[in-house]
mmCIF file of C-alpha atoms and ligand atoms in Angstrom:
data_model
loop_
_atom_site.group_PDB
_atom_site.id
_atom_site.type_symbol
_atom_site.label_atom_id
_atom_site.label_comp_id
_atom_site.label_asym_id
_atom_site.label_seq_id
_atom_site.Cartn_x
_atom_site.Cartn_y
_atom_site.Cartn_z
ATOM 1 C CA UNK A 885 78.390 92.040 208.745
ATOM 2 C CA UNK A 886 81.192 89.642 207.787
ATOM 3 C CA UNK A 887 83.340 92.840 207.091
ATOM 4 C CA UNK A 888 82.323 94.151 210.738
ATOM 5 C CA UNK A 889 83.241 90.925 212.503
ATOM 6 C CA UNK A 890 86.687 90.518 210.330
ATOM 7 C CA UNK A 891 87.705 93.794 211.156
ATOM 8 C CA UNK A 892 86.406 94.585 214.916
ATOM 9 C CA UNK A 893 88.907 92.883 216.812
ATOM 10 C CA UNK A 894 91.630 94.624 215.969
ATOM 11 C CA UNK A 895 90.064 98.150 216.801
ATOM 12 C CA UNK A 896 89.224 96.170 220.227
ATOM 13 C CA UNK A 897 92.451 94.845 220.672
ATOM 14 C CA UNK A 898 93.937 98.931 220.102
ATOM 15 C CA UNK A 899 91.516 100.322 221.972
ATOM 16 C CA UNK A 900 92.441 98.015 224.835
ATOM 17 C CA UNK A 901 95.951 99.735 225.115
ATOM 18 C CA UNK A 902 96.095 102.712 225.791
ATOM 19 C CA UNK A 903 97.768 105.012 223.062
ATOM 20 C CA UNK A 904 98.871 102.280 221.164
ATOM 21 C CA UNK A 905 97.260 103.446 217.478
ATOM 22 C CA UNK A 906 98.591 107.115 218.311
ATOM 23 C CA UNK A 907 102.136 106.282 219.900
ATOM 24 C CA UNK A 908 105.398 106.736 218.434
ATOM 25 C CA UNK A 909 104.272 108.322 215.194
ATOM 26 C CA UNK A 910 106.082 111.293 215.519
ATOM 27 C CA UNK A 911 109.172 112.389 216.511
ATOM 28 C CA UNK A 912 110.014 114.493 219.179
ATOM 29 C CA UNK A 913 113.537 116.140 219.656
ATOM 30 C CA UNK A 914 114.994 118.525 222.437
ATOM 31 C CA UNK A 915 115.523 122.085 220.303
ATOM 32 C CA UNK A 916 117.680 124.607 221.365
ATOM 33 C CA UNK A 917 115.636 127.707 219.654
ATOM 34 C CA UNK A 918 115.397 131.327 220.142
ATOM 35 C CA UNK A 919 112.525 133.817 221.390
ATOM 36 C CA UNK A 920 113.146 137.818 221.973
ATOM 37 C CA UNK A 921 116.505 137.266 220.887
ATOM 38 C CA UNK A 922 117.293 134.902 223.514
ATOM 39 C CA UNK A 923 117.985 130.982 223.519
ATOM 40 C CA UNK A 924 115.350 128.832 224.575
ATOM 41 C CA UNK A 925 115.248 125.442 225.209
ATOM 42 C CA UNK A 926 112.167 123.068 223.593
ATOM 43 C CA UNK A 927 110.734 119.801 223.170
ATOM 44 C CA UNK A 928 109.731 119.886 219.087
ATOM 45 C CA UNK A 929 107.583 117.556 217.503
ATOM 46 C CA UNK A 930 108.403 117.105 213.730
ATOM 47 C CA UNK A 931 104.984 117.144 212.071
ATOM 48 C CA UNK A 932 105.621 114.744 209.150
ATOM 49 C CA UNK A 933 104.765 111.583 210.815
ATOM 50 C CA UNK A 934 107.039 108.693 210.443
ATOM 51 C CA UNK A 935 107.111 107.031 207.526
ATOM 52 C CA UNK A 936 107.133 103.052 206.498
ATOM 53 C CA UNK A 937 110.375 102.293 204.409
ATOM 54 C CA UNK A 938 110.641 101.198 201.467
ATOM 55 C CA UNK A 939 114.591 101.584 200.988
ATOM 56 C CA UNK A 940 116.397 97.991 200.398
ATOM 57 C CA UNK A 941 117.651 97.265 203.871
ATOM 58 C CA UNK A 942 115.262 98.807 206.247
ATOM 59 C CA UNK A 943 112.393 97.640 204.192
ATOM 60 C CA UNK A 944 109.022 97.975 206.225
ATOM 61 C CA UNK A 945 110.543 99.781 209.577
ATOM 62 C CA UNK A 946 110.114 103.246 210.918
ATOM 63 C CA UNK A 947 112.044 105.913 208.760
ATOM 64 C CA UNK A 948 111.536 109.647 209.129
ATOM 65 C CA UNK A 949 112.954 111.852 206.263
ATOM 66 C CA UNK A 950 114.453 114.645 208.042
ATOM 67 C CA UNK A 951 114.817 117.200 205.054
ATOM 68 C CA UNK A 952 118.339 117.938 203.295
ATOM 69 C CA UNK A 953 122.043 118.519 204.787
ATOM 70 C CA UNK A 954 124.888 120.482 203.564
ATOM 71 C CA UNK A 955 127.616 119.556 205.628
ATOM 72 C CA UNK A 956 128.883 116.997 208.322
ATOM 73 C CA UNK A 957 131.270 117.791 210.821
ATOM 74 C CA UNK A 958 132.903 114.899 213.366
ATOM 75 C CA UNK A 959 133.393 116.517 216.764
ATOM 76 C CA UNK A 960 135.679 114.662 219.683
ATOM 77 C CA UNK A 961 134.874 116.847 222.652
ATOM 78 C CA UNK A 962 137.594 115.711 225.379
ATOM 79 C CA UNK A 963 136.246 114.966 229.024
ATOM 80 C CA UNK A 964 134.745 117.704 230.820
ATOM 81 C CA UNK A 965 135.127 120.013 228.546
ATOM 82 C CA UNK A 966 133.307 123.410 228.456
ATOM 83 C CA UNK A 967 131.550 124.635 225.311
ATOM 84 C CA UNK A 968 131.286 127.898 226.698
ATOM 85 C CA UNK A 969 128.485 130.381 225.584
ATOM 86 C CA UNK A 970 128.166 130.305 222.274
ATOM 87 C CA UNK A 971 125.610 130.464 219.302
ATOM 88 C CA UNK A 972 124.276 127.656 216.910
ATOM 89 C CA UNK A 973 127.283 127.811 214.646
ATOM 90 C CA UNK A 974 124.484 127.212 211.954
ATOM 91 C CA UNK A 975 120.634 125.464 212.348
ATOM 92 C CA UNK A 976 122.283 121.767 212.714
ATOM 93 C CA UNK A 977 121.121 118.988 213.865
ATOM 94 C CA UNK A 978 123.879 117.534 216.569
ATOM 95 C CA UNK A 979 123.411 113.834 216.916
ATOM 96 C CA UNK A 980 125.450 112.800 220.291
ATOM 97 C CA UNK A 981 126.670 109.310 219.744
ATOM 98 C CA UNK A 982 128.799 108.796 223.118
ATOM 99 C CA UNK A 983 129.183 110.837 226.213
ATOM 100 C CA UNK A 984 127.063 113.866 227.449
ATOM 101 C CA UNK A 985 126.252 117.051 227.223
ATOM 102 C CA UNK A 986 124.712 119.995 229.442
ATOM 103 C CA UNK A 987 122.611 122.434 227.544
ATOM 104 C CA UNK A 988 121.966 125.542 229.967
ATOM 105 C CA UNK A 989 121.108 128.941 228.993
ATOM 106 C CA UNK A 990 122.669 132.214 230.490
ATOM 107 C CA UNK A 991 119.395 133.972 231.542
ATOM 108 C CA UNK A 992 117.238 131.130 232.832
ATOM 109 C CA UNK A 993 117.455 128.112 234.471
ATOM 110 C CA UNK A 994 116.544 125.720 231.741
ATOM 111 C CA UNK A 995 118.718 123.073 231.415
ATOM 112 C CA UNK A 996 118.808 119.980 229.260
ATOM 113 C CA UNK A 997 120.764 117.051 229.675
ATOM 114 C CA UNK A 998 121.493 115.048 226.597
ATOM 115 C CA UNK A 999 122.675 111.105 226.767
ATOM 116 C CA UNK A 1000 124.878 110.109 223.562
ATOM 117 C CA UNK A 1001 123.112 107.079 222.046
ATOM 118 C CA UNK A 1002 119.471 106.567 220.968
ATOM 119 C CA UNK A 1003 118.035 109.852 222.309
ATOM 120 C CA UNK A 1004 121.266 111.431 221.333
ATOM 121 C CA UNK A 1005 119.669 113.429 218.632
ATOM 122 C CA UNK A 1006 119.062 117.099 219.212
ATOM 123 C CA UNK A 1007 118.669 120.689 216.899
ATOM 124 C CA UNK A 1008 120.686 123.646 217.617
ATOM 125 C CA UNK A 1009 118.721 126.651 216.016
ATOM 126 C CA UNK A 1010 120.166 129.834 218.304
ATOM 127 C CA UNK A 1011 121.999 131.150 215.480
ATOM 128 C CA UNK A 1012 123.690 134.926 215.667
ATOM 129 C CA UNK A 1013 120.595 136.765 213.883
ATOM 130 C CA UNK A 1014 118.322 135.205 216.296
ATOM 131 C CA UNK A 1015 119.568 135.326 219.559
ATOM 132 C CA UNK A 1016 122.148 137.823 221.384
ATOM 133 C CA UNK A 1017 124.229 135.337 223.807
ATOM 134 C CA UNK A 1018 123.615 131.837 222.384
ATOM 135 C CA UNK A 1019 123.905 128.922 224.754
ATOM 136 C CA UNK A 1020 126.192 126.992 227.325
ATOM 137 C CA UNK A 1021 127.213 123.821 226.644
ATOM 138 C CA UNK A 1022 129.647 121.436 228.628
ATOM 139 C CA UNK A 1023 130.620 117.619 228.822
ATOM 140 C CA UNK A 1024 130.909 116.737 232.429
ATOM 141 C CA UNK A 1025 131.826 113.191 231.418
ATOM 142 C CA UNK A 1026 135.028 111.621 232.116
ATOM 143 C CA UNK A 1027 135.411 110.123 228.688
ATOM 144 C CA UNK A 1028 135.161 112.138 225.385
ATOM 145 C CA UNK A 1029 131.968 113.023 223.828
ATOM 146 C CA UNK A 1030 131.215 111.937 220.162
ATOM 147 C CA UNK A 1031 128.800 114.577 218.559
ATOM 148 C CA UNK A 1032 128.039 114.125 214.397
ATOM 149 C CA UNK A 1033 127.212 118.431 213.445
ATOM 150 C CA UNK A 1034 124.749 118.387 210.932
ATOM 151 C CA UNK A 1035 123.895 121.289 208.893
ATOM 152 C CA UNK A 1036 120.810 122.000 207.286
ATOM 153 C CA UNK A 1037 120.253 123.112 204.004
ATOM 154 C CA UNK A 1038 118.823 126.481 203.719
ATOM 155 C CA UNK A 1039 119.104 126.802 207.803
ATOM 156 C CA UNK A 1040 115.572 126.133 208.005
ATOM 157 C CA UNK A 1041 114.182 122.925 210.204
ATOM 158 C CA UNK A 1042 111.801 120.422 209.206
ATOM 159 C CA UNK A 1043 108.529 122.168 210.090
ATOM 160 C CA UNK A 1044 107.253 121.435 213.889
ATOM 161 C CA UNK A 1045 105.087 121.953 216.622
ATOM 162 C CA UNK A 1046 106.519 123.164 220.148
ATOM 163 C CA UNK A 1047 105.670 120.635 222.616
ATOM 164 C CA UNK A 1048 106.822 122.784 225.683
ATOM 165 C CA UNK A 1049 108.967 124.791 227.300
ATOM 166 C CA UNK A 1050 112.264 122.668 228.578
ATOM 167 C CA UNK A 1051 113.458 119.504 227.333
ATOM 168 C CA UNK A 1052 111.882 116.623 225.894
ATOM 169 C CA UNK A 1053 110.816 113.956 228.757
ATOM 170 C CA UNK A 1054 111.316 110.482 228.901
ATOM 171 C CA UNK A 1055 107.754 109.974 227.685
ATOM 172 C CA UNK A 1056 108.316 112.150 224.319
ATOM 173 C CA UNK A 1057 111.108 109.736 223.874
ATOM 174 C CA UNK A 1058 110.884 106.483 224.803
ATOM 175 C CA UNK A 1059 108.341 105.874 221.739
ATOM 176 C CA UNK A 1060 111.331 105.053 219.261
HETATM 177 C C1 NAG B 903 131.802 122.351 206.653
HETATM 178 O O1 NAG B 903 132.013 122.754 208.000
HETATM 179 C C2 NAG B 903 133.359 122.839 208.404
HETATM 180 C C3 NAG B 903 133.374 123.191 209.891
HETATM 181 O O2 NAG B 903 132.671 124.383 210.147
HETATM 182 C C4 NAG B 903 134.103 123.869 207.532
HETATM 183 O O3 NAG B 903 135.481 123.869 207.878
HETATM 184 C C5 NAG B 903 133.927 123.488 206.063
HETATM 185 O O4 NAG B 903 134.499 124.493 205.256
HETATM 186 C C6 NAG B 903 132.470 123.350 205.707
HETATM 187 N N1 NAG B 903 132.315 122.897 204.339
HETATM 188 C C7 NAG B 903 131.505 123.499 203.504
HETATM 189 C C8 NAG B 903 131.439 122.915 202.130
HETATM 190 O O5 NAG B 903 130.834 124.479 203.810
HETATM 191 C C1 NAG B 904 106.259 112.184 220.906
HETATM 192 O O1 NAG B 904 105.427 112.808 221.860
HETATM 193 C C2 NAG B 904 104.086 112.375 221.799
HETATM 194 C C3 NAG B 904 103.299 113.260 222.756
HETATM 195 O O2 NAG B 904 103.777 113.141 224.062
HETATM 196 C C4 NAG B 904 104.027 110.891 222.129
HETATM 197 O O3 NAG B 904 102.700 110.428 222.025
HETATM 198 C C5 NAG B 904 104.901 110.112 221.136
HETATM 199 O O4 NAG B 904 104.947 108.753 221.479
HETATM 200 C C6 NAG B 904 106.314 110.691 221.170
HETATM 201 N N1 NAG B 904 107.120 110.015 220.136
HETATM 202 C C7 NAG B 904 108.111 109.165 220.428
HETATM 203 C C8 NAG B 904 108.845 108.608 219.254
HETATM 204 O O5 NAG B 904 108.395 108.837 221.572
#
């Protein structure tokens, strides 16, 4: 009974918001994948939850290990520049650190807009041998975009769940 009472009020105090126990314990990111042998564009959930750190530094925050890299390329893209339509150079991660970019795809009208900063980070898996056209990417902003290419080892993503079709919404976000 003591047990009961010591523990109960913090299972009331999560129950009493909603989602609190289940929020923010994955990650979702905006994918650019392929289907049929054409791009797509996805929300993904990574399905290794986040973990607690114990690194020196970030000690006891959120840290999600996101598998291993190969290589890291620095890309300036100048204002309003236009990516063209192009394939996933390899499966990278692209984390957008300034500026913005316009993900659209050449036979739909999916489109995902991507903010450099915080939710900057995104995957780029429409490689050659899996989709015919690729994507179309431009920077409509006035100043340069800063994008950190990330390839992954292997060419093979963390393992996820599709959310859905189309970008990731504020609300598969705004949990970090
Ligand atoms: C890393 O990527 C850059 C840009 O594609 C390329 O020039 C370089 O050779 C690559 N390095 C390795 C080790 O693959
Ligand atoms: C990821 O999406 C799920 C489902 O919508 C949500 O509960 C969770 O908070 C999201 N994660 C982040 C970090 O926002």
């Amino acid at each position: 009974m003591g047990l009961l009472l010591s523990v109960s009020p913090v299972l009331l105090f999560q129950s009493w918001i909603p989602g609190a126990a289940a929020q923010s314990t994955h990650f979702n990111l905006t994918a650019i994948g392929a289907a049929n042998g054409r791009s797509t564009i996805e929300c993904w959930q990574i399905k290794r939850p986040f973990d607690v750190s114990t690194d020196p530094g970030t000690a006891g925050s959120k840290a999600l290990p996101l598998g291993d890299l190969t290589n890291l390329t620095l890309s300036i893209l100048p204002p309003k520049f236009d990516g063209g339509l192009h394939n996933a150079p390899f499966v990278q991660f692209v984390a957008f650190t300034s500026g913005v970019a316009v993900v659209s795809l050449p036979d739909s009208n999916e489109q995902a807009t991507i903010y450099g900063g915080k939710y900057g980070l995104i995957i780029a898996a429409d490689v050659a041998s899996v989709s015919a056209k690729g994507h179309i990417t431009r920077y409509p902003s006035d100043d340069s975009t800063i994008a950190l290419q990330i390839r992954i080892e292997g060419g093979v993503p963390p393992t996820y769940k599709i959310l859905h079709k189309g970008a990731c919404r504020w609300k598969e976000l705004s949990g970090l």
